[in-house]
Amino acid sequence: MNTLILCVGLGLFCLVAELINIRKLLLPILLVGLGVLFVFTLTTWGTELPPSIWGFSMETMIRFDNFSIAFSALAIFITALVFMLAIDYYKTEENHITDYASILMFTLTGALVLFSYWNMAMLYLGIEIVSISMYIMAGSRKFDTRSNEAGFKYFLMGAFASGFLLMGIAMVYGATGSFVIEEIALYANGGNLSPLFITGLVLILIAFFFKVSAVPFHFWSPDVYEGSPALVTAFMSTLVKITMFGAFYRLLSLAFPGAISEVYTILFIVATLTMSLGNLIAITQVSFKRILAYSGISHAGYMLIAIMAIPVDSSAALFYYTISYAIAGVGIFAAAIPVFFFMNNEKVEAFNGLGKKNPALAFIITILMLSMAGIPPFAGFLAKYYVFSKAVEFNLYAITIIAIINSIIGVYYYFKVILAMYTQEPDGIEVKPTTLYWTVAIACALLVIVIGILPNTLMGLMS
Amino acid sequence: MILLILSIGLLIAFLSPSLHRIAKDNLGLLLAIYPLSFLLFLLSRGSSATVETHTWIERFNINFSFQLNELGWLFGVLVSFFAIFIFVYASKYMSYYKGAGRFFLALCMFFTAMMGIVLSENLISLFLFWEMTSFSSFLLIGFFHEDESSRRSAMQSMVITVGGGLFFLLGVLLLGHVVGSYEIRDVIAQKDLLIGHSFTPYIVGLILMGAMTKSAQFPFHFWLPNAMAAPTPVSAFLHSATMVKAGVFLVMRMYPALGWNEIFTTVLLLSGAITMLLGAWRSVVRLELKAILANTTISALGIIMMFLGLGTAKAIAAAVVFLFAHAFYKATLFLVAGNVIKAKKDKNIGNLAGNFKDMPQTGLASWLGALSMAGMIPFLGFLGKELLYGSAFEAGSLIAYILLGATFISSAFFVVVALRFSWYLFKPGSQDTGHELNSKELPFGLTLSPLVFSIGGLTLGLIGSLAFVQDKIAAMAGTILPEAFEKVDLGLWHGINGALILSIITLIVGFLLFKNLNMRESKRPVVGSEKSYFAFLSNMNKLASFHYQQMQTGYLRNYLGVTLLFLVVMIGVAVYIVGQPAPLNEILTVPPEYPFYQQVIILSIPIAVGIIFFTNSRVKAIITLGIVGFSLALIFIYYGAPDVAITQLLVETLTVVFFVIILHKLPEFKTFAPKYGNVGYFVISLIFGLAMTYVMIQVMYFDIPDTLKGYFGEASYLEGKGKNIVNVILVDFRALDTMGEIAVLAIAATGVISMLRLKDHSELNKSSNKKVS
């Protein structure tokens, strides 16, 4: 609970910072604040304190368990990494950094809510906090029409999804008479589910498919990723995606454990489409951000497999997957944004000859790409392995085979970038990332290796 | 200990670009210490049954465990022996090129991975090293050539071998599921669990997928000749002597666990036989030196797989010996080819006729290697072929004789290739070949290794009759097929028997073919599996660009169209899940009895929707949209939900105002959609509307649990002291929510006001521009 309050406080502080004119100190202070938040979150590990504000119990609204603490810590960490990039990123931008910073902090707040909600109202609230913040961020380059278009598209599609979510929640409420997770679970486990309940669940699923950009609800994501400022794309493709998956998992595993088998077919179809189409289209893309958008879509497909395996408790698998995905994602952006900047080009060809121009940067990108592609010994491989082994444990063979074929296709386009870096001729423009970009990129690459080689602690967290 | 060595190896690999700055052109020599020490370690340790285990991921039973059983140990010795001299060769070879640091990085990584494969006891860690070899092979093929085709071959070999590896992983996962352990010794000990299990065919198939892709077996054979874009030492080391043998090694390693399975042996026999003949034929119709060798490699791998599939004790021993023979002569010939290409700057065998004395050392190596390949006494190649023939004779079955015939044919083609390499490239004497002699012997660094390999093949042939060699081979074959191995007879002379006679006939036929077969290139038609590989790729591309152009258009309306149609499908699935649909005809036959003014309201909604679709004016569209909203509000009022109606009315009003303001600022209306494009959207909307209506009818038909109704009915009266339940809920139970709603409306209204006061930005810009100009 205190984490949440502190987080909101940091967001408000950002707004005040503009007034009292301490813009320059803002990001260092925020980083320290996030550090405190991170440590604070970790200290609550395993305690499961009943949440309360000034003595009012919030038990039917929000619960903090190890699942939410683990995901929250991850989200805080990712946000901190993105803020480190923001310091240099917004130096060259028009300066509204306090606004952006506060919006990012509020997004984080929404994420924390989404990892720990115990009530459908909180779920809706969390999703809207995250989404509305991201609509604004996507359109935050006021005079760039592509950014405007991205923000608007994101908003329209997102509003559509929110509508479905509300309708679904209302129907579930109608069937169960409660917004509280455990009471819904009681009903769901009771058997003999009413059609109202199933319809509500399907509508909620649709909303989440939108939010995690599963096929065929994915159309917004490539356009929005491409149009938004690169840093926002980084934030969207990592933090927002894992947030939505955390919330999705929490909902299905806590509120609807008895009903998952009912919607298994839908999950199967969507997961298959998501993996396959995402991968397939990524092959033909020339824009780097679009490749990442489509690869993000296909990763959503793999994570959906973890959702399908909820009955064998795949929370640790999902967590491990999100960690490896988000860290590799932030790292890639940390290494790619300087390339975009210096080459003034966001296509794959901007990476041509990077292996000769800046071997260290190319090496880091290679490691992160390999992890994304699921090549051992990097974290991305074990993440896939964990999810697949959970799927096999739950006898989901068909989807596992589809996922493996997709991993092979994935190899293809990740290596296209690697090949471009090493076999194409450089064009003479130097790429010199600043220290902070270097720090984040190197940290992510190291983490991907360390998590990949020494996974035991992380994997043991949930169980 | 083994893990430590492998880790140090990886460390060395990553240091090699830095070491390159210090050691310069001698980097290879320096790094050769690594395989050398590995070799010494193996020799000093000797083979043993002990297993070295390091727990890695406990929850998955994944350990880094290693063993030094006879099979792994001998493979390890072979690989590290080859590695030493390949490193020495590459040291000199790479001094002609840029990027030696990166080259050795990949090469060291590959060597480490290969040692990891042959020494692994845990199947998962074996898989890890397996993928590492694919990856380093990719680096080695792709990184040193800047033309498009070699990049594509690198990608192709990568996709096929990594893909095969992933299927292998799935097989391993299933295997672990059945047996409960990934340790190979456990799998072998509990192979009874696999017999008759319904998973077994899949496990066998998936594991074979891994082995066959790696060892370039039909139908995955096509990547290997394309991989010849790699530098010569790589071709010699990875693509003939070691990496492609990993598939064979895997089959041997899994043989005790899966060898009883008929699918396993049949697939090996069939695909081995096809691969062998295909490779042999292709090797004589190619002119490029390395392509010729690549095809004979494919053929040789086919022979080994096939004899493993035959599965008698003798056949397996023969496969083992042939494997060694092949490694020695093929590495030799690859390095020879590399030297010739380097010296004469041409890789087409038709232009390369030369004399022995032009390049005596390379020539000597070439002759020795070629003789072994042809199966001439007393080379190791001879022993291998004798054993192959002998085991086929001994097995005696019909299949065995068919195999014998096939082996005979390929061996004859091997003789042709061997003669082309030796007789044609390095003719004894000094006749005028009609070609300009621009070649001199290459430096010692480039001739040492082929000589070592070729002499190695000869030596092993000669010492084959020594007891300890035979014991080693027998022990190795014994780990593959534990039954009945005491010793393998590797004597050169067994008297005149069928195998010997057939050997002699092979040589004669081969010689005749060499004399009579024209050296010509039959332009390789892209057929069979390679064709389907490319067809698959291009179809994927087509599908992707179709999707991209037709769906990801950037227009929201298209996105919504597709999404809505899919939603209808999902609703269909959901209805199917719920089952027992409401009797529609029963519901629909009830005649609607609405008063007149209600009918007007109800009818005005579809009419308004229709106008929206076909109007050309924005204002009309907005107003008709407003009609829909207001009609809805009226319906709410009629059904006793005044609060909802009020909210709806307010929202509608605000929306219309908003829209009008925005429209005011927008440029003229333009239709981007084709003239009748709207019809499509109309149909989609109609379908979606019908589907949603259907859902609502379904939902309402079934009893809605009345817990809420009861609770609020009671509580509003008793606790809220009110009779209008909705009102009590609004102002009592959900008072804060209502306040929030009002606040939201207020904020929205503020937004409208601020927009009204907003100055036109474009005009501002225009005026400022004017000032500047």
Tab-separated table of N, CA and C in Angstrom, chain A residues 153 156-157 160 164 167 173-175 177 195-196 199 206 210 216-219 222-223 262 266 273 277 280-281 283-285 290 294 356 370 376 381-382 385-386 389 392 397 400-401 404-405 407-408 412 415-416 419 422-425 452-453 455-456 459-460 463, chain B residues 14 56-60 62 102 124 127-128 131 135 138 142-143 146 151 155 158-159 163 166-167 169-170 173-174 177 182 199 537 540-541 543-544 547-548 551-552 554 556 559-560 562-564 566-567 570 573-574 577-578 692 695 699 702 704-705 708 712:
chain	number	residue	atom	x	y	z
A	153	LYS	N	-4.991	6.990	-32.722
A	153	LYS	CA	-5.343	5.600	-33.036
A	153	LYS	C	-5.368	4.753	-31.771
A	156	LEU	N	-8.456	5.528	-29.771
A	156	LEU	CA	-9.728	4.994	-30.267
A	156	LEU	C	-9.819	3.486	-30.033
A	157	MET	N	-8.733	2.793	-30.406
A	157	MET	CA	-8.763	1.341	-30.234
A	157	MET	C	-8.819	0.980	-28.754
A	160	PHE	N	-12.253	1.403	-27.368
A	160	PHE	CA	-13.041	0.265	-27.810
A	160	PHE	C	-12.850	-0.909	-26.841
A	164	PHE	N	-15.358	-2.972	-24.016
A	164	PHE	CA	-15.567	-4.403	-23.839
A	164	PHE	C	-15.304	-4.835	-22.404
A	167	MET	N	-18.198	-3.854	-20.212
A	167	MET	CA	-19.347	-4.711	-20.454
A	167	MET	C	-19.131	-6.073	-19.816
A	173	TYR	N	-20.464	-9.257	-13.003
A	173	TYR	CA	-21.098	-8.758	-11.778
A	173	TYR	C	-22.540	-9.228	-11.722
A	174	GLY	N	-23.217	-9.146	-12.865
A	174	GLY	CA	-24.602	-9.596	-12.911
A	174	GLY	C	-24.729	-11.059	-12.522
A	175	ALA	N	-23.774	-11.857	-12.949
A	175	ALA	CA	-23.881	-13.293	-12.693
A	175	ALA	C	-23.474	-13.657	-11.271
A	177	GLY	N	-22.755	-11.242	-8.669
A	177	GLY	CA	-23.159	-10.315	-7.627
A	177	GLY	C	-21.987	-9.716	-6.882
A	195	PRO	N	-24.674	-18.490	-18.673
A	195	PRO	CA	-24.179	-17.931	-19.942
A	195	PRO	C	-23.744	-16.484	-19.772
A	196	LEU	N	-24.412	-15.788	-18.882
A	196	LEU	CA	-24.031	-14.406	-18.621
A	196	LEU	C	-22.574	-14.326	-18.191
A	199	THR	N	-20.203	-15.198	-21.113
A	199	THR	CA	-20.157	-14.081	-22.053
A	199	THR	C	-19.316	-12.949	-21.476
A	206	ILE	N	-11.509	-10.400	-24.540
A	206	ILE	CA	-11.316	-9.574	-25.739
A	206	ILE	C	-10.595	-8.281	-25.369
A	210	PHE	N	-6.900	-7.035	-26.755
A	210	PHE	CA	-6.568	-5.717	-27.272
A	210	PHE	C	-5.342	-5.163	-26.577
A	216	PRO	N	-6.334	-11.165	-33.616
A	216	PRO	CA	-6.390	-10.045	-34.543
A	216	PRO	C	-6.791	-8.717	-33.892
A	217	PHE	N	-6.349	-8.497	-32.705
A	217	PHE	CA	-6.638	-7.211	-32.056
A	217	PHE	C	-5.375	-6.364	-31.993
A	218	HIS	N	-4.437	-6.688	-32.862
A	218	HIS	CA	-3.090	-6.136	-32.750
A	218	HIS	C	-2.868	-4.915	-33.611
A	219	PHE	N	-3.836	-4.589	-34.470
A	219	PHE	CA	-3.548	-3.640	-35.547
A	219	PHE	C	-2.975	-2.322	-35.064
A	222	PRO	N	1.589	-1.947	-34.294
A	222	PRO	CA	2.679	-1.509	-35.185
A	222	PRO	C	2.583	-0.026	-35.529
A	223	ASP	N	1.380	0.445	-35.790
A	223	ASP	CA	1.231	1.854	-36.147
A	223	ASP	C	1.623	2.757	-34.989
A	262	GLU	N	-13.206	-23.491	-20.133
A	262	GLU	CA	-14.319	-23.121	-21.005
A	262	GLU	C	-13.850	-22.278	-22.187
A	266	ILE	N	-10.706	-20.537	-27.407
A	266	ILE	CA	-10.448	-19.157	-27.818
A	266	ILE	C	-8.986	-18.807	-27.579
A	273	LEU	N	-2.650	-17.657	-33.645
A	273	LEU	CA	-2.624	-16.545	-34.598
A	273	LEU	C	-1.578	-15.519	-34.196
A	277	LEU	N	1.286	-14.958	-36.922
A	277	LEU	CA	1.184	-13.759	-37.739
A	277	LEU	C	2.257	-12.747	-37.348
A	280	LEU	N	5.511	-13.889	-38.823
A	280	LEU	CA	5.493	-13.899	-40.272
A	280	LEU	C	5.685	-12.498	-40.830
A	281	ILE	N	4.946	-11.563	-40.252
A	281	ILE	CA	4.992	-10.225	-40.818
A	281	ILE	C	6.293	-9.539	-40.460
A	283	ILE	N	9.084	-10.662	-40.678
A	283	ILE	CA	10.104	-10.995	-41.682
A	283	ILE	C	10.197	-9.926	-42.759
A	284	THR	N	9.045	-9.411	-43.187
A	284	THR	CA	9.073	-8.531	-44.354
A	284	THR	C	9.280	-7.069	-43.987
A	285	GLN	N	9.370	-6.767	-42.698
A	285	GLN	CA	9.429	-5.365	-42.312
A	285	GLN	C	10.811	-4.760	-42.549
A	290	ARG	N	8.992	-1.334	-36.292
A	290	ARG	CA	7.917	-2.240	-36.668
A	290	ARG	C	8.321	-3.686	-36.431
A	294	TYR	N	6.169	-6.198	-34.207
A	294	TYR	CA	5.662	-7.517	-34.565
A	294	TYR	C	6.307	-8.604	-33.722
A	356	LYS	N	31.323	-2.765	-37.666
A	356	LYS	CA	32.640	-2.178	-37.928
A	356	LYS	C	32.756	-0.799	-37.304
A	370	LEU	N	19.840	-12.087	-29.698
A	370	LEU	CA	19.897	-13.541	-29.532
A	370	LEU	C	18.975	-13.973	-28.405
A	376	PRO	N	20.166	-20.140	-26.696
A	376	PRO	CA	20.906	-20.308	-25.453
A	376	PRO	C	22.289	-19.716	-25.586
A	381	PHE	N	16.138	-17.807	-24.021
A	381	PHE	CA	15.990	-19.234	-24.286
A	381	PHE	C	15.301	-19.934	-23.119
A	382	LEU	N	15.833	-19.707	-21.918
A	382	LEU	CA	15.257	-20.385	-20.761
A	382	LEU	C	13.808	-19.968	-20.558
A	385	TYR	N	11.914	-21.983	-22.801
A	385	TYR	CA	11.974	-23.359	-22.324
A	385	TYR	C	11.010	-23.560	-21.160
A	386	TYR	N	11.023	-22.608	-20.249
A	386	TYR	CA	10.165	-22.702	-19.068
A	386	TYR	C	8.697	-22.759	-19.487
A	389	SER	N	7.927	-26.019	-21.202
A	389	SER	CA	7.883	-27.188	-20.326
A	389	SER	C	6.611	-27.167	-19.493
A	392	VAL	N	3.993	-28.474	-21.826
A	392	VAL	CA	4.066	-29.932	-21.962
A	392	VAL	C	3.531	-30.600	-20.690
A	397	TYR	N	0.346	-30.106	-26.263
A	397	TYR	CA	1.387	-30.429	-27.242
A	397	TYR	C	1.246	-29.625	-28.522
A	400	THR	N	2.582	-26.211	-28.305
A	400	THR	CA	4.040	-26.215	-28.146
A	400	THR	C	4.728	-26.392	-29.492
A	401	ILE	N	4.195	-27.289	-30.299
A	401	ILE	CA	4.820	-27.504	-31.612
A	401	ILE	C	4.695	-26.240	-32.459
A	404	ILE	N	7.219	-23.841	-31.335
A	404	ILE	CA	8.601	-24.158	-31.732
A	404	ILE	C	8.831	-23.777	-33.185
A	405	ILE	N	7.858	-24.087	-34.035
A	405	ILE	CA	8.009	-23.693	-35.435
A	405	ILE	C	8.154	-22.176	-35.519
A	407	SER	N	9.399	-20.244	-33.224
A	407	SER	CA	10.718	-19.815	-32.761
A	407	SER	C	11.719	-19.886	-33.900
A	408	ILE	N	11.539	-20.881	-34.778
A	408	ILE	CA	12.474	-21.002	-35.906
A	408	ILE	C	12.318	-19.800	-36.839
A	412	TYR	N	14.907	-16.118	-37.908
A	412	TYR	CA	15.146	-15.553	-39.221
A	412	TYR	C	15.221	-14.028	-39.187
A	415	PHE	N	18.018	-12.441	-36.952
A	415	PHE	CA	19.338	-12.536	-37.554
A	415	PHE	C	19.492	-11.606	-38.741
A	416	LYS	N	18.380	-11.168	-39.304
A	416	LYS	CA	18.497	-10.199	-40.386
A	416	LYS	C	19.171	-8.922	-39.875
A	419	LEU	N	22.842	-9.735	-39.215
A	419	LEU	CA	23.592	-9.779	-40.475
A	419	LEU	C	23.843	-8.378	-41.009
A	422	TYR	N	26.813	-6.837	-39.350
A	422	TYR	CA	28.155	-7.363	-39.554
A	422	TYR	C	28.557	-7.505	-41.009
A	423	THR	N	27.602	-7.669	-41.909
A	423	THR	CA	28.042	-7.948	-43.273
A	423	THR	C	27.853	-6.773	-44.221
A	424	GLN	N	27.058	-5.781	-43.823
A	424	GLN	CA	26.892	-4.652	-44.726
A	424	GLN	C	28.021	-3.648	-44.499
A	425	GLU	N	28.209	-2.817	-45.517
A	425	GLU	CA	29.278	-1.826	-45.415
A	425	GLU	C	28.797	-0.609	-44.622
A	452	GLY	N	20.193	-15.669	-17.624
A	452	GLY	CA	20.170	-16.890	-18.429
A	452	GLY	C	21.023	-17.992	-17.846
A	453	ILE	N	22.146	-17.597	-17.232
A	453	ILE	CA	23.056	-18.637	-16.743
A	453	ILE	C	22.733	-19.035	-15.310
A	455	PRO	N	19.636	-18.914	-13.342
A	455	PRO	CA	18.213	-18.594	-13.249
A	455	PRO	C	17.557	-19.063	-11.955
A	456	ASN	N	18.293	-19.808	-11.140
A	456	ASN	CA	17.621	-20.533	-10.060
A	456	ASN	C	16.849	-19.644	-9.106
A	459	MET	N	13.707	-18.144	-10.702
A	459	MET	CA	12.680	-19.137	-10.986
A	459	MET	C	12.040	-19.648	-9.708
A	460	GLY	N	12.811	-19.583	-8.612
A	460	GLY	CA	12.282	-20.107	-7.370
A	460	GLY	C	11.375	-19.131	-6.643
A	463	SER	N	7.451	-19.971	-6.264
A	463	SER	CA	6.926	-21.204	-5.678
A	463	SER	C	7.350	-21.337	-4.218
B	14	PHE	N	36.103	-15.507	-26.381
B	14	PHE	CA	35.732	-14.094	-26.370
B	14	PHE	C	36.939	-13.174	-26.245
B	56	TRP	N	22.455	-27.371	-12.418
B	56	TRP	CA	22.258	-26.038	-12.988
B	56	TRP	C	20.875	-25.524	-12.609
B	57	ILE	N	19.854	-26.107	-13.171
B	57	ILE	CA	18.508	-25.648	-12.811
B	57	ILE	C	17.780	-26.826	-12.199
B	58	GLU	N	17.674	-26.784	-10.890
B	58	GLU	CA	17.176	-27.947	-10.186
B	58	GLU	C	15.751	-28.297	-10.582
B	59	ARG	N	14.919	-27.246	-10.682
B	59	ARG	CA	13.505	-27.522	-10.891
B	59	ARG	C	13.224	-28.209	-12.209
B	60	PHE	N	14.133	-28.085	-13.159
B	60	PHE	CA	13.911	-28.762	-14.430
B	60	PHE	C	14.748	-30.016	-14.568
B	62	ILE	N	17.815	-30.006	-14.903
B	62	ILE	CA	18.827	-29.725	-15.909
B	62	ILE	C	20.172	-29.604	-15.221
B	102	ARG	N	37.639	-12.166	-35.045
B	102	ARG	CA	36.263	-12.660	-34.997
B	102	ARG	C	36.186	-14.104	-35.468
B	124	ILE	N	19.646	-32.001	-22.070
B	124	ILE	CA	19.378	-30.576	-22.239
B	124	ILE	C	20.685	-29.817	-22.455
B	127	PHE	N	21.753	-30.306	-25.816
B	127	PHE	CA	21.018	-29.429	-26.736
B	127	PHE	C	21.623	-28.029	-26.765
B	128	LEU	N	21.990	-27.532	-25.569
B	128	LEU	CA	22.563	-26.183	-25.522
B	128	LEU	C	23.813	-26.098	-26.399
B	131	GLU	N	22.962	-26.186	-30.147
B	131	GLU	CA	22.567	-24.925	-30.769
B	131	GLU	C	23.764	-23.986	-30.887
B	135	PHE	N	25.007	-21.989	-34.163
B	135	PHE	CA	25.213	-20.547	-34.168
B	135	PHE	C	26.620	-20.186	-34.628
B	138	PHE	N	26.960	-20.584	-38.203
B	138	PHE	CA	26.347	-19.440	-38.883
B	138	PHE	C	27.326	-18.277	-38.964
B	142	GLY	N	28.675	-16.921	-42.503
B	142	GLY	CA	28.140	-15.653	-42.971
B	142	GLY	C	29.048	-14.463	-42.809
B	143	PHE	N	29.989	-14.535	-41.872
B	143	PHE	CA	30.634	-13.292	-41.492
B	143	PHE	C	31.758	-12.839	-42.400
B	146	GLU	N	30.820	-10.970	-48.146
B	146	GLU	CA	29.903	-9.862	-48.142
B	146	GLU	C	28.880	-9.952	-49.260
B	151	ARG	N	25.343	-14.821	-47.496
B	151	ARG	CA	24.496	-14.470	-46.358
B	151	ARG	C	23.259	-15.353	-46.333
B	155	MET	N	22.096	-18.022	-43.484
B	155	MET	CA	20.770	-17.992	-42.898
B	155	MET	C	20.090	-19.343	-43.040
B	158	MET	N	21.522	-21.896	-40.754
B	158	MET	CA	21.099	-21.539	-39.407
B	158	MET	C	19.662	-21.972	-39.164
B	159	VAL	N	18.786	-21.585	-40.081
B	159	VAL	CA	17.364	-21.882	-39.879
B	159	VAL	C	17.153	-23.387	-39.793
B	163	GLY	N	16.472	-24.952	-36.263
B	163	GLY	CA	15.110	-25.476	-36.255
B	163	GLY	C	15.091	-26.948	-35.885
B	166	LEU	N	15.576	-27.371	-32.304
B	166	LEU	CA	14.406	-27.105	-31.462
B	166	LEU	C	13.456	-28.301	-31.446
B	167	PHE	N	13.336	-28.959	-32.598
B	167	PHE	CA	12.501	-30.161	-32.595
B	167	PHE	C	13.122	-31.238	-31.711
B	169	LEU	N	14.813	-30.621	-29.136
B	169	LEU	CA	14.504	-30.214	-27.760
B	169	LEU	C	13.111	-30.685	-27.358
B	170	LEU	N	12.168	-30.526	-28.270
B	170	LEU	CA	10.814	-30.975	-27.945
B	170	LEU	C	10.804	-32.483	-27.698
B	173	LEU	N	12.126	-33.055	-24.337
B	173	LEU	CA	11.125	-32.714	-23.313
B	173	LEU	C	10.144	-33.869	-23.127
B	174	LEU	N	9.686	-34.403	-24.256
B	174	LEU	CA	8.735	-35.516	-24.170
B	174	LEU	C	9.400	-36.728	-23.529
B	177	HIS	N	9.572	-36.342	-20.010
B	177	HIS	CA	8.220	-36.506	-19.472
B	177	HIS	C	7.927	-37.987	-19.206
B	182	TYR	N	16.627	-36.406	-17.628
B	182	TYR	CA	17.263	-36.050	-18.885
B	182	TYR	C	18.653	-36.648	-19.002
B	199	PHE	N	3.950	-42.038	-26.708
B	199	PHE	CA	4.807	-40.914	-27.107
B	199	PHE	C	5.996	-41.352	-27.959
B	537	LEU	N	9.583	-20.239	-48.010
B	537	LEU	CA	10.027	-18.877	-47.686
B	537	LEU	C	9.251	-17.846	-48.480
B	540	MET	N	5.701	-17.530	-47.420
B	540	MET	CA	5.595	-16.786	-46.167
B	540	MET	C	5.672	-15.299	-46.452
B	541	ASN	N	6.627	-14.953	-47.330
B	541	ASN	CA	6.759	-13.539	-47.675
B	541	ASN	C	5.495	-13.007	-48.309
B	543	LEU	N	2.440	-14.151	-48.019
B	543	LEU	CA	1.372	-14.065	-47.032
B	543	LEU	C	1.557	-12.818	-46.181
B	544	ALA	N	2.823	-12.612	-45.772
B	544	ALA	CA	3.099	-11.474	-44.918
B	544	ALA	C	2.786	-10.181	-45.641
B	547	HIS	N	-0.929	-9.668	-45.964
B	547	HIS	CA	-1.507	-9.152	-44.724
B	547	HIS	C	-1.161	-7.682	-44.569
B	548	TYR	N	0.096	-7.406	-44.878
B	548	TYR	CA	0.566	-6.063	-44.629
B	548	TYR	C	-0.147	-5.042	-45.506
B	551	MET	N	-4.386	-5.548	-44.813
B	551	MET	CA	-4.973	-5.333	-43.501
B	551	MET	C	-4.301	-4.217	-42.725
B	552	GLN	N	-2.976	-4.257	-42.665
B	552	GLN	CA	-2.283	-3.235	-41.886
B	552	GLN	C	-2.170	-1.984	-42.737
B	554	GLY	N	-3.208	1.091	-42.099
B	554	GLY	CA	-3.129	2.374	-41.430
B	554	GLY	C	-4.504	2.983	-41.226
B	556	LEU	N	-8.038	2.980	-39.592
B	556	LEU	CA	-8.699	2.372	-38.449
B	556	LEU	C	-9.909	1.562	-38.867
B	559	TYR	N	-9.023	-1.875	-39.617
B	559	TYR	CA	-8.692	-2.618	-38.406
B	559	TYR	C	-9.963	-3.060	-37.698
B	560	LEU	N	-10.875	-2.089	-37.585
B	560	LEU	CA	-12.112	-2.406	-36.882
B	560	LEU	C	-12.886	-3.486	-37.612
B	562	VAL	N	-11.801	-5.972	-39.541
B	562	VAL	CA	-11.249	-7.304	-39.288
B	562	VAL	C	-11.538	-7.737	-37.851
B	563	THR	N	-11.304	-6.798	-36.934
B	563	THR	CA	-11.487	-7.135	-35.530
B	563	THR	C	-12.927	-7.546	-35.245
B	564	LEU	N	-13.862	-6.798	-35.797
B	564	LEU	CA	-15.263	-7.109	-35.520
B	564	LEU	C	-15.644	-8.466	-36.082
B	566	PHE	N	-13.712	-10.949	-36.485
B	566	PHE	CA	-13.153	-11.984	-35.609
B	566	PHE	C	-13.973	-12.102	-34.333
B	567	LEU	N	-14.453	-10.963	-33.847
B	567	LEU	CA	-15.273	-11.003	-32.643
B	567	LEU	C	-16.515	-11.859	-32.881
B	570	MET	N	-15.517	-15.265	-32.474
B	570	MET	CA	-15.345	-15.599	-31.062
B	570	MET	C	-16.685	-15.776	-30.379
B	573	VAL	N	-17.848	-19.118	-31.114
B	573	VAL	CA	-17.199	-20.109	-30.256
B	573	VAL	C	-17.812	-20.078	-28.858
B	574	ALA	N	-18.029	-18.852	-28.356
B	574	ALA	CA	-18.578	-18.727	-27.008
B	574	ALA	C	-19.961	-19.348	-26.925
B	577	ILE	N	-19.615	-22.898	-26.731
B	577	ILE	CA	-19.195	-23.347	-25.398
B	577	ILE	C	-20.389	-23.393	-24.450
B	578	VAL	N	-21.167	-22.309	-24.465
B	578	VAL	CA	-22.295	-22.241	-23.547
B	578	VAL	C	-23.291	-23.356	-23.828
B	692	MET	N	-24.196	-9.369	-31.793
B	692	MET	CA	-24.347	-8.840	-30.439
B	692	MET	C	-25.793	-8.972	-29.968
B	695	VAL	N	-26.359	-12.389	-28.878
B	695	VAL	CA	-25.780	-12.642	-27.550
B	695	VAL	C	-26.708	-12.097	-26.470
B	699	VAL	N	-28.410	-14.088	-23.490
B	699	VAL	CA	-28.117	-13.806	-22.094
B	699	VAL	C	-29.399	-13.533	-21.326
B	702	PHE	N	-31.788	-16.592	-20.355
B	702	PHE	CA	-31.477	-17.424	-19.196
B	702	PHE	C	-31.669	-16.619	-17.911
B	704	ILE	N	-31.122	-14.754	-14.784
B	704	ILE	CA	-30.012	-14.031	-14.182
B	704	ILE	C	-30.157	-14.206	-12.683
B	705	PRO	N	-29.098	-14.596	-12.013
B	705	PRO	CA	-29.213	-14.820	-10.581
B	705	PRO	C	-29.749	-13.568	-9.886
B	708	LEU	N	-28.492	-9.975	-6.543
B	708	LEU	CA	-28.340	-8.520	-6.499
B	708	LEU	C	-29.680	-7.840	-6.294
B	712	PHE	N	-30.366	-5.456	-3.100
B	712	PHE	CA	-30.613	-4.014	-3.193
B	712	PHE	C	-32.063	-3.667	-2.853
